[in-house]
mmCIF file with all atom_site columns, C-alpha atoms in Angstrom:
data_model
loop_
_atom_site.group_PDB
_atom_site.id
_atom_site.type_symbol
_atom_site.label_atom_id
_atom_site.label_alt_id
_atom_site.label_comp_id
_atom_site.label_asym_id
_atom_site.label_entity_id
_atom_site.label_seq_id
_atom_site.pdbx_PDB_ins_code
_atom_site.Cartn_x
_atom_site.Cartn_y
_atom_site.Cartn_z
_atom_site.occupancy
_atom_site.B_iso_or_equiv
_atom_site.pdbx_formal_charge
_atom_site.auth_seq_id
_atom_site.auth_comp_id
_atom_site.auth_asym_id
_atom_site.auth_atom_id
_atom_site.pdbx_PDB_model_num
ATOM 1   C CA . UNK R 1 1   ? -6.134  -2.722  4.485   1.00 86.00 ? 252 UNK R CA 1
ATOM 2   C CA . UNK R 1 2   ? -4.801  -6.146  3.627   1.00 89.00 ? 253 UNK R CA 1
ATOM 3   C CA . UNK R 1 3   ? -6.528  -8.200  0.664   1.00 90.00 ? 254 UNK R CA 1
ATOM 4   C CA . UNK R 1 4   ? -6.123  -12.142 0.346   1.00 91.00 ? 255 UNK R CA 1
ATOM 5   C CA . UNK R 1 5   ? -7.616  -14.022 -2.623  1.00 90.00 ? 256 UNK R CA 1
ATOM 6   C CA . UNK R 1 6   ? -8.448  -17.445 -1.195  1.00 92.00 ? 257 UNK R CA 1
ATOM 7   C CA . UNK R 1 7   ? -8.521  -20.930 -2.850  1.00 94.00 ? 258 UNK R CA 1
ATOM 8   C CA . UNK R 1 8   ? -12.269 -21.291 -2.146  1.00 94.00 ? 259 UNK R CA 1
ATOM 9   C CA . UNK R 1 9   ? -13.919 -19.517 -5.330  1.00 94.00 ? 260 UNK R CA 1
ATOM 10  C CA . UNK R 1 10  ? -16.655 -17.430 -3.260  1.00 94.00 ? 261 UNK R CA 1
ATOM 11  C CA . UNK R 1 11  ? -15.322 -16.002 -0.166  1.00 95.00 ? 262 UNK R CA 1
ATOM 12  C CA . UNK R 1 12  ? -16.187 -12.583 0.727   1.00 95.00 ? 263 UNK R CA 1
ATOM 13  C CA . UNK R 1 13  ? -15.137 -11.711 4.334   1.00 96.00 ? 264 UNK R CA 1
ATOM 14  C CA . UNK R 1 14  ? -13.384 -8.759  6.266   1.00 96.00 ? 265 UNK R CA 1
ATOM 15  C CA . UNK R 1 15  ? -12.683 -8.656  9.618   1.00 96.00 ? 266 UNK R CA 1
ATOM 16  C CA . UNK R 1 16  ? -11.578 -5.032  11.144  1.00 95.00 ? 267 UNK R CA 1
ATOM 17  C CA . UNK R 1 17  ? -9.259  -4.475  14.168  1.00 94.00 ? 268 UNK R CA 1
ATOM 18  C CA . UNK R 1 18  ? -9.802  -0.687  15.499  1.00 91.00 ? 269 UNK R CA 1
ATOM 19  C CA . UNK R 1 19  ? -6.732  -0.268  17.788  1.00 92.00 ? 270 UNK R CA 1
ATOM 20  C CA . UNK R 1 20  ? -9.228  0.781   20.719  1.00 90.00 ? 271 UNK R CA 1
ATOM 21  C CA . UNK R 1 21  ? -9.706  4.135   18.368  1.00 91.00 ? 272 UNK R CA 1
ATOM 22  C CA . UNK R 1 22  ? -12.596 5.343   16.086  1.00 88.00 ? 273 UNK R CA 1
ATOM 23  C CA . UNK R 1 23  ? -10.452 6.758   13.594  1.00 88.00 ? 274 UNK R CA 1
ATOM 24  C CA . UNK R 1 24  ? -7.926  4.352   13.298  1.00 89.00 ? 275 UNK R CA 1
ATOM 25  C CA . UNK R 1 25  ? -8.377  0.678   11.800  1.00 91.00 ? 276 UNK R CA 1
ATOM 26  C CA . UNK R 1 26  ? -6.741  -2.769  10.671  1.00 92.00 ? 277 UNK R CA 1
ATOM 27  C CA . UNK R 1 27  ? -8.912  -3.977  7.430   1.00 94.00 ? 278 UNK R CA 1
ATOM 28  C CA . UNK R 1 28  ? -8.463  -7.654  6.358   1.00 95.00 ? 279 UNK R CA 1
ATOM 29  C CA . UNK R 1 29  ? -10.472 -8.480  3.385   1.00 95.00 ? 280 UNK R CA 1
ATOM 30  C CA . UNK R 1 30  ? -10.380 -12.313 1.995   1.00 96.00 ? 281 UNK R CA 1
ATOM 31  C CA . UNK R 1 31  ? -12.007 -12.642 -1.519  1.00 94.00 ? 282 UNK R CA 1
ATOM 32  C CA . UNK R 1 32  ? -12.387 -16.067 -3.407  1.00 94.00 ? 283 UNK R CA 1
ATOM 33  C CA . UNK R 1 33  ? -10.534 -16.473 -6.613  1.00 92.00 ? 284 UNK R CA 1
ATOM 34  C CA . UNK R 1 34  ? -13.836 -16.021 -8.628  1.00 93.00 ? 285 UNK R CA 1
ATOM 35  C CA . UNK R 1 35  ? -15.084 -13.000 -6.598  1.00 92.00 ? 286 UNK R CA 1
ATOM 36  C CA . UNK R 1 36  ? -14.511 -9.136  -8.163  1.00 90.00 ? 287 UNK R CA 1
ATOM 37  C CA . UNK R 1 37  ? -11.719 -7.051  -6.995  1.00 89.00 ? 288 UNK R CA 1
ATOM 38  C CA . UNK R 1 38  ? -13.459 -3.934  -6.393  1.00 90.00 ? 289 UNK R CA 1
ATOM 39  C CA . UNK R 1 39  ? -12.145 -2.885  -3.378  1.00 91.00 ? 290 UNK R CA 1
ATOM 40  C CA . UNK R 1 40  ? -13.775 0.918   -3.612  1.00 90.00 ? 291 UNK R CA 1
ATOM 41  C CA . UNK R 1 41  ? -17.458 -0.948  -3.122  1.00 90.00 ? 292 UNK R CA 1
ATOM 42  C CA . UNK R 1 42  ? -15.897 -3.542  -0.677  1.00 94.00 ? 293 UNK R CA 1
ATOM 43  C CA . UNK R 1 43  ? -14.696 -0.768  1.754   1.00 91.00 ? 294 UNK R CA 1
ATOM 44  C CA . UNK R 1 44  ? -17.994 1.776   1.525   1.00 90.00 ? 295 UNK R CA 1
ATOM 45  C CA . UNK R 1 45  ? -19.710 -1.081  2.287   1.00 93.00 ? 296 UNK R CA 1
ATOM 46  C CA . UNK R 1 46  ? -17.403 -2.034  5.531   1.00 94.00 ? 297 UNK R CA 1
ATOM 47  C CA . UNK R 1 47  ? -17.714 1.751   6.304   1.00 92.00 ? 298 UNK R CA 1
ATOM 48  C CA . UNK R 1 48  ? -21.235 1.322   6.148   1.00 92.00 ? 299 UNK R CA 1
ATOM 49  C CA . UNK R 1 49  ? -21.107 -1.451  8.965   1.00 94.00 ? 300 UNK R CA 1
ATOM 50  C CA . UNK R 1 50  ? -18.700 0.368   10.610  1.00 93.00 ? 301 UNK R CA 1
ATOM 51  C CA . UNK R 1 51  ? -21.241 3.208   11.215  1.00 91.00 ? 302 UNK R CA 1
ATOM 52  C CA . UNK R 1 52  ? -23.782 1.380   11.620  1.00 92.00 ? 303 UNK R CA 1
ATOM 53  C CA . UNK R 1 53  ? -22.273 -0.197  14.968  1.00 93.00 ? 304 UNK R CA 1
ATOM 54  C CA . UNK R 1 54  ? -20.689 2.865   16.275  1.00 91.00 ? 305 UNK R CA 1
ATOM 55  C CA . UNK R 1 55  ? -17.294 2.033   15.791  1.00 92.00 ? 306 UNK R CA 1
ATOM 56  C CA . UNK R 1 56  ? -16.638 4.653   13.501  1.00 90.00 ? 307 UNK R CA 1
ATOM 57  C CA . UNK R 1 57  ? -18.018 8.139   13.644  1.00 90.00 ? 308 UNK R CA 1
ATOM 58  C CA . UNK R 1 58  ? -20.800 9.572   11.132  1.00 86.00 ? 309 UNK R CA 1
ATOM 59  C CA . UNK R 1 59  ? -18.583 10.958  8.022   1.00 82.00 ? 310 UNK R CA 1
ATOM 60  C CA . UNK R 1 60  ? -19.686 13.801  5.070   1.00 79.00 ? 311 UNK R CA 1
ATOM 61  C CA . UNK R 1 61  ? -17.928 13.907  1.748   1.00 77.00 ? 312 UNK R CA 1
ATOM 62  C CA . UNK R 1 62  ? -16.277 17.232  1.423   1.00 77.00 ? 313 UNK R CA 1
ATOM 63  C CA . UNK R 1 63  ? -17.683 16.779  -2.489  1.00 76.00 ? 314 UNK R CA 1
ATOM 64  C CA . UNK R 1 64  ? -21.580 15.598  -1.637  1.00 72.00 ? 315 UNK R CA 1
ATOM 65  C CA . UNK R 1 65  ? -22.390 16.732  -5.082  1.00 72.00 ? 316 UNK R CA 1
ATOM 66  C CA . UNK R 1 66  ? -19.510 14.289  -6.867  1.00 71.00 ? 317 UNK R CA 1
ATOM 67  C CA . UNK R 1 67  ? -19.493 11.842  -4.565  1.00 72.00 ? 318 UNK R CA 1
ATOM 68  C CA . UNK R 1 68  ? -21.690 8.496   -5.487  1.00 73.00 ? 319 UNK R CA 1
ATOM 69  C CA . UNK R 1 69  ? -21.735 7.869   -1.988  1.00 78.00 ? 320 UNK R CA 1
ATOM 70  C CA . UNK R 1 70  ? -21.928 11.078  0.224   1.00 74.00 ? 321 UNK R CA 1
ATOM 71  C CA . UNK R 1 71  ? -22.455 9.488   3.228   1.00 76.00 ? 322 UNK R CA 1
ATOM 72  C CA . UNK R 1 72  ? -18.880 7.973   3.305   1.00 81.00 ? 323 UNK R CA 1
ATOM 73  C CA . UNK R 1 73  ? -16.031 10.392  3.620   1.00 78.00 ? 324 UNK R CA 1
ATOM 74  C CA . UNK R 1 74  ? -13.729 11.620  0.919   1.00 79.00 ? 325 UNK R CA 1
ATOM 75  C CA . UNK R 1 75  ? -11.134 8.396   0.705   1.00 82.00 ? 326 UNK R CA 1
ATOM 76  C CA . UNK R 1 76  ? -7.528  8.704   -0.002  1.00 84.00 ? 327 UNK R CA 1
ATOM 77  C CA . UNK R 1 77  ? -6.132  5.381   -1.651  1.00 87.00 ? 328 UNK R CA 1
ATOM 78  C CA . UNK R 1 78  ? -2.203  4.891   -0.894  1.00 88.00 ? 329 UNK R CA 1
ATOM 79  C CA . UNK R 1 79  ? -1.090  1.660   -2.473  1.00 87.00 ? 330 UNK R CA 1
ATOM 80  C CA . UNK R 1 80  ? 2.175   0.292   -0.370  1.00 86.00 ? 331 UNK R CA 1
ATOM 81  C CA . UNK R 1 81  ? 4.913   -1.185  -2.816  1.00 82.00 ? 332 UNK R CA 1
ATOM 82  C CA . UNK R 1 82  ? 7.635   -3.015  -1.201  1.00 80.00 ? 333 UNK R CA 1
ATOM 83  C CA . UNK R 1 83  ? 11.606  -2.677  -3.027  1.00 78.00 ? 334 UNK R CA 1
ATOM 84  C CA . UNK R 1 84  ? 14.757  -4.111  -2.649  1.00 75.00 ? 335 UNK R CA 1
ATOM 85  C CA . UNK R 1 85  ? 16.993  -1.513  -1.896  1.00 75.00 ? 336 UNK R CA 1
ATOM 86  C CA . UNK R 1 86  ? 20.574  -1.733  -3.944  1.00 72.00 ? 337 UNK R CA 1
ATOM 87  C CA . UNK R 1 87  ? 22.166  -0.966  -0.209  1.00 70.00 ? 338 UNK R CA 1
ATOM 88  C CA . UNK R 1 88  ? 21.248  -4.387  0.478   1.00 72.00 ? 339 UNK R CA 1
ATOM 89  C CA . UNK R 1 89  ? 23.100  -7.802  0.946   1.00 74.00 ? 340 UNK R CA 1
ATOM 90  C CA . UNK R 1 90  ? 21.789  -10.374 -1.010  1.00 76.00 ? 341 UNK R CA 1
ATOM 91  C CA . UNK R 1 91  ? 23.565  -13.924 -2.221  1.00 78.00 ? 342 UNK R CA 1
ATOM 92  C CA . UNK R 1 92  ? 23.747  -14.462 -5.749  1.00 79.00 ? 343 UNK R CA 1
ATOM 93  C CA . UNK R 1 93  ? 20.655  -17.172 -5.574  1.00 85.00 ? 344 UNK R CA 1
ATOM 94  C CA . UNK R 1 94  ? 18.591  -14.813 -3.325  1.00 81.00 ? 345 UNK R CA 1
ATOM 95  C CA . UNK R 1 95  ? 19.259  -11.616 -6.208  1.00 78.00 ? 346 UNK R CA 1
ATOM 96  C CA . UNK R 1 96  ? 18.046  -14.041 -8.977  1.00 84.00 ? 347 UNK R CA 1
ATOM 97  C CA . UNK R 1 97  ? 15.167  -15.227 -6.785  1.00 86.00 ? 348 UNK R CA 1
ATOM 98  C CA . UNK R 1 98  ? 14.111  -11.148 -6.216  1.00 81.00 ? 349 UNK R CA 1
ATOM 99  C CA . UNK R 1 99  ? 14.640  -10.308 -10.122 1.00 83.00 ? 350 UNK R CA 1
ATOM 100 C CA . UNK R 1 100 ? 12.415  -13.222 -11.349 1.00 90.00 ? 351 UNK R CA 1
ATOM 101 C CA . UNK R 1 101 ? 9.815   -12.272 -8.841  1.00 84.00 ? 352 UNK R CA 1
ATOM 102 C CA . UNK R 1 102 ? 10.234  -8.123  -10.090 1.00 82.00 ? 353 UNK R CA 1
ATOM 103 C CA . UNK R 1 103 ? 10.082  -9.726  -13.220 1.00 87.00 ? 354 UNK R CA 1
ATOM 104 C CA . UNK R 1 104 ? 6.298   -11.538 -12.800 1.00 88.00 ? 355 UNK R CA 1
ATOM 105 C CA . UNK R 1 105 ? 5.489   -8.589  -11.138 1.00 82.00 ? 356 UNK R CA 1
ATOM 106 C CA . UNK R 1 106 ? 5.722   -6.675  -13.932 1.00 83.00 ? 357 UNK R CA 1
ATOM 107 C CA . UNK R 1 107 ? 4.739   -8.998  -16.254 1.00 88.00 ? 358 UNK R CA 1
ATOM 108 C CA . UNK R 1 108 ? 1.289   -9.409  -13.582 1.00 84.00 ? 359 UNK R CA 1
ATOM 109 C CA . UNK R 1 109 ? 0.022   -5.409  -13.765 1.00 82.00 ? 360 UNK R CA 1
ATOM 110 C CA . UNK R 1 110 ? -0.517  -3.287  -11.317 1.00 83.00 ? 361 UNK R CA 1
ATOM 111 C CA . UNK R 1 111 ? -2.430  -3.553  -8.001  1.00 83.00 ? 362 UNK R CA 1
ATOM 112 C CA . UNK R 1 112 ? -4.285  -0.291  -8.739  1.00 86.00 ? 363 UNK R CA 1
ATOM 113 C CA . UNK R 1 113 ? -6.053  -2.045  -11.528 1.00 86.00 ? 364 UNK R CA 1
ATOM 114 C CA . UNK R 1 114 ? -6.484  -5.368  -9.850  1.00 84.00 ? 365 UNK R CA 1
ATOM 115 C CA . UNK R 1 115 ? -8.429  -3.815  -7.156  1.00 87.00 ? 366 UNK R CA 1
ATOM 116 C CA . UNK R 1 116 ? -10.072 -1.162  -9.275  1.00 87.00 ? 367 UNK R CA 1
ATOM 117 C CA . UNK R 1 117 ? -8.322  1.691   -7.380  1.00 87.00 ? 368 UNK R CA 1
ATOM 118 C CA . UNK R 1 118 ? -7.446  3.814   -10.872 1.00 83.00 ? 369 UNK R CA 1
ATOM 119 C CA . UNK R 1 119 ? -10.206 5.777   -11.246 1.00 83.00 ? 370 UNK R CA 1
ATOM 120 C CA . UNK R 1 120 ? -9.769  7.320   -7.332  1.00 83.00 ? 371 UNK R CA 1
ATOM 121 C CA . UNK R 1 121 ? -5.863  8.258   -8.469  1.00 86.00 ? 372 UNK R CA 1
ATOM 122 C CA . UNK R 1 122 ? -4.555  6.365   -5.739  1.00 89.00 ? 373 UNK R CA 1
ATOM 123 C CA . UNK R 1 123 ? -0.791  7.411   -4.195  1.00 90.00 ? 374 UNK R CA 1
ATOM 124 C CA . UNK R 1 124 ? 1.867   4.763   -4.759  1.00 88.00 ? 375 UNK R CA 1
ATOM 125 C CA . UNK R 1 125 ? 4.678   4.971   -1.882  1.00 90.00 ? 376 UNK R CA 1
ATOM 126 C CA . UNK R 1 126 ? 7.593   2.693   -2.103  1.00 86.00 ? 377 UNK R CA 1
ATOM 127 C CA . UNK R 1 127 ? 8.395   0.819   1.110   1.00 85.00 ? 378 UNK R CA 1
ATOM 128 C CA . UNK R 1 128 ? 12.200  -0.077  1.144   1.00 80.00 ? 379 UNK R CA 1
ATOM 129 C CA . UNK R 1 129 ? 12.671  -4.063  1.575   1.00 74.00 ? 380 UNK R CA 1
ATOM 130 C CA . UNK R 1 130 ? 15.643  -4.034  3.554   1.00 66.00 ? 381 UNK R CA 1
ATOM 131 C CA . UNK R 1 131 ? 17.404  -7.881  4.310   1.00 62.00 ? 382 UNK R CA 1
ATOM 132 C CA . UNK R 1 132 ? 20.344  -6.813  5.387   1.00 65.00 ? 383 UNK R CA 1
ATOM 133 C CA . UNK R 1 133 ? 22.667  -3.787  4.848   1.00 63.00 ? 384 UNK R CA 1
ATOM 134 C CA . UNK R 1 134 ? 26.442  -3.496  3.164   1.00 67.00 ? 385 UNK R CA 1
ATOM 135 C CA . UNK R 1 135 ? 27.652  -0.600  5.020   1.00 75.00 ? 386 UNK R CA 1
ATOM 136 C CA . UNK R 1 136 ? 29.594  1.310   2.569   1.00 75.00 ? 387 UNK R CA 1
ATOM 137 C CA . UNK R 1 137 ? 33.412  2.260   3.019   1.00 83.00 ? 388 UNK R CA 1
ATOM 138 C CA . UNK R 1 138 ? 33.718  5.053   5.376   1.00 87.00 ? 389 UNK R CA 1
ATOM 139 C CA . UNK R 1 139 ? 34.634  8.401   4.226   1.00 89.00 ? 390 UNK R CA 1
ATOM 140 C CA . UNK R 1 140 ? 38.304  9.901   5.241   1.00 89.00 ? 391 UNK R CA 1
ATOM 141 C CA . UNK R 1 141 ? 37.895  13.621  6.798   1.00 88.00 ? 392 UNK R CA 1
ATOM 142 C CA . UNK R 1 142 ? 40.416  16.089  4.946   1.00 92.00 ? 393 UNK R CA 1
ATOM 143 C CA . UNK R 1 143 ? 41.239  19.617  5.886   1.00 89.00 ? 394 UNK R CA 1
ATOM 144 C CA . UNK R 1 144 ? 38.974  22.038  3.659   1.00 86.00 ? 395 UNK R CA 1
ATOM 145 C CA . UNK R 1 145 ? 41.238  24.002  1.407   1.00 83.00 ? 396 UNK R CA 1
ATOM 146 C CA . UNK R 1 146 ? 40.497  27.454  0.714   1.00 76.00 ? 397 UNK R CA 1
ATOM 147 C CA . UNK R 1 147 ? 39.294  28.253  -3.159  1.00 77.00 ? 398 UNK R CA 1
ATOM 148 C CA . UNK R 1 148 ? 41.918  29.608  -4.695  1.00 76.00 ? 399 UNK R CA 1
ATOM 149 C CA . UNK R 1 149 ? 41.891  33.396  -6.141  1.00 76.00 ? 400 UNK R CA 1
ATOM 150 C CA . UNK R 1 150 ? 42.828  34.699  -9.415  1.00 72.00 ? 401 UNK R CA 1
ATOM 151 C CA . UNK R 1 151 ? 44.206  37.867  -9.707  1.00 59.00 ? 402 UNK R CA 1
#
């Protein structure tokens, strides 16, 4: 799922690209500036459609009893967050360019509250943002020495 906020203050859209599969599928979301975050009601409710025109199969919750919406499978959140690796070659503009956008980044909070994702404990993974590589020195093969015995 990707999430745009647009510069129109009231867009709510999605469009859905299912890979020719019922269990696999491209979410786009585009929200207006002034529109809520939650993406949790945004994508029950695309789920919802989704069912409703066949495209995806009928799903239970594993936890009916828990779950405010049993009808929709158990979700699993995984938030993608995109690094610089230090294995990377970057001028000394481009490295300033990458801190001072780490920096707002920071300074911005999280996606998982943006999109109101904390409450489902949502998995962070760390995509490594590779622009191009510094191989490192190559190693030089010795002979192995034998450990030495005292006695």
């Amino acid at each position: 799922m990707a999430v745009e906020t647009t510069d129109e203050p009231f867009t709510r859209e999605y469009s859905v690209e299912s890979f020719g599969t019922d269990y696999l599928f491209r979410v786009r979301i585009r929200l207006g500036f002034k529109v809520s975050q939650s993406i949790p009601a945004y994508l029950h409710q695309i789920m919802h459609d989704l069912e409703k025109t066949g495209e995806l199969p009928n799903q239970q919750s594993i936890y009916p009893k828990l779950d405010a919406d049993p009808g929709i499978g158990t979700i699993r959140y995984v938030v993608i967050h995109k690094a610089l690796m230090p294995e990377s070659k970057v001028s000394g503009r481009g490295a300033l360019s990458l801190q001072i956008k780490y920096a707002i980044r920071r300074v911005a909070g999280s996606p998982v509250k943006w999109f109101g994702l904390a409450p489902y404990n949502p998995l962070v993974e760390v995509q490594p943002l590779f622009v191009s590589t510094r191989r490192p020195p190559r190693l030089t093969r010795v002979a192995s020495q034998a450990p030495k015995r005292e006695g």
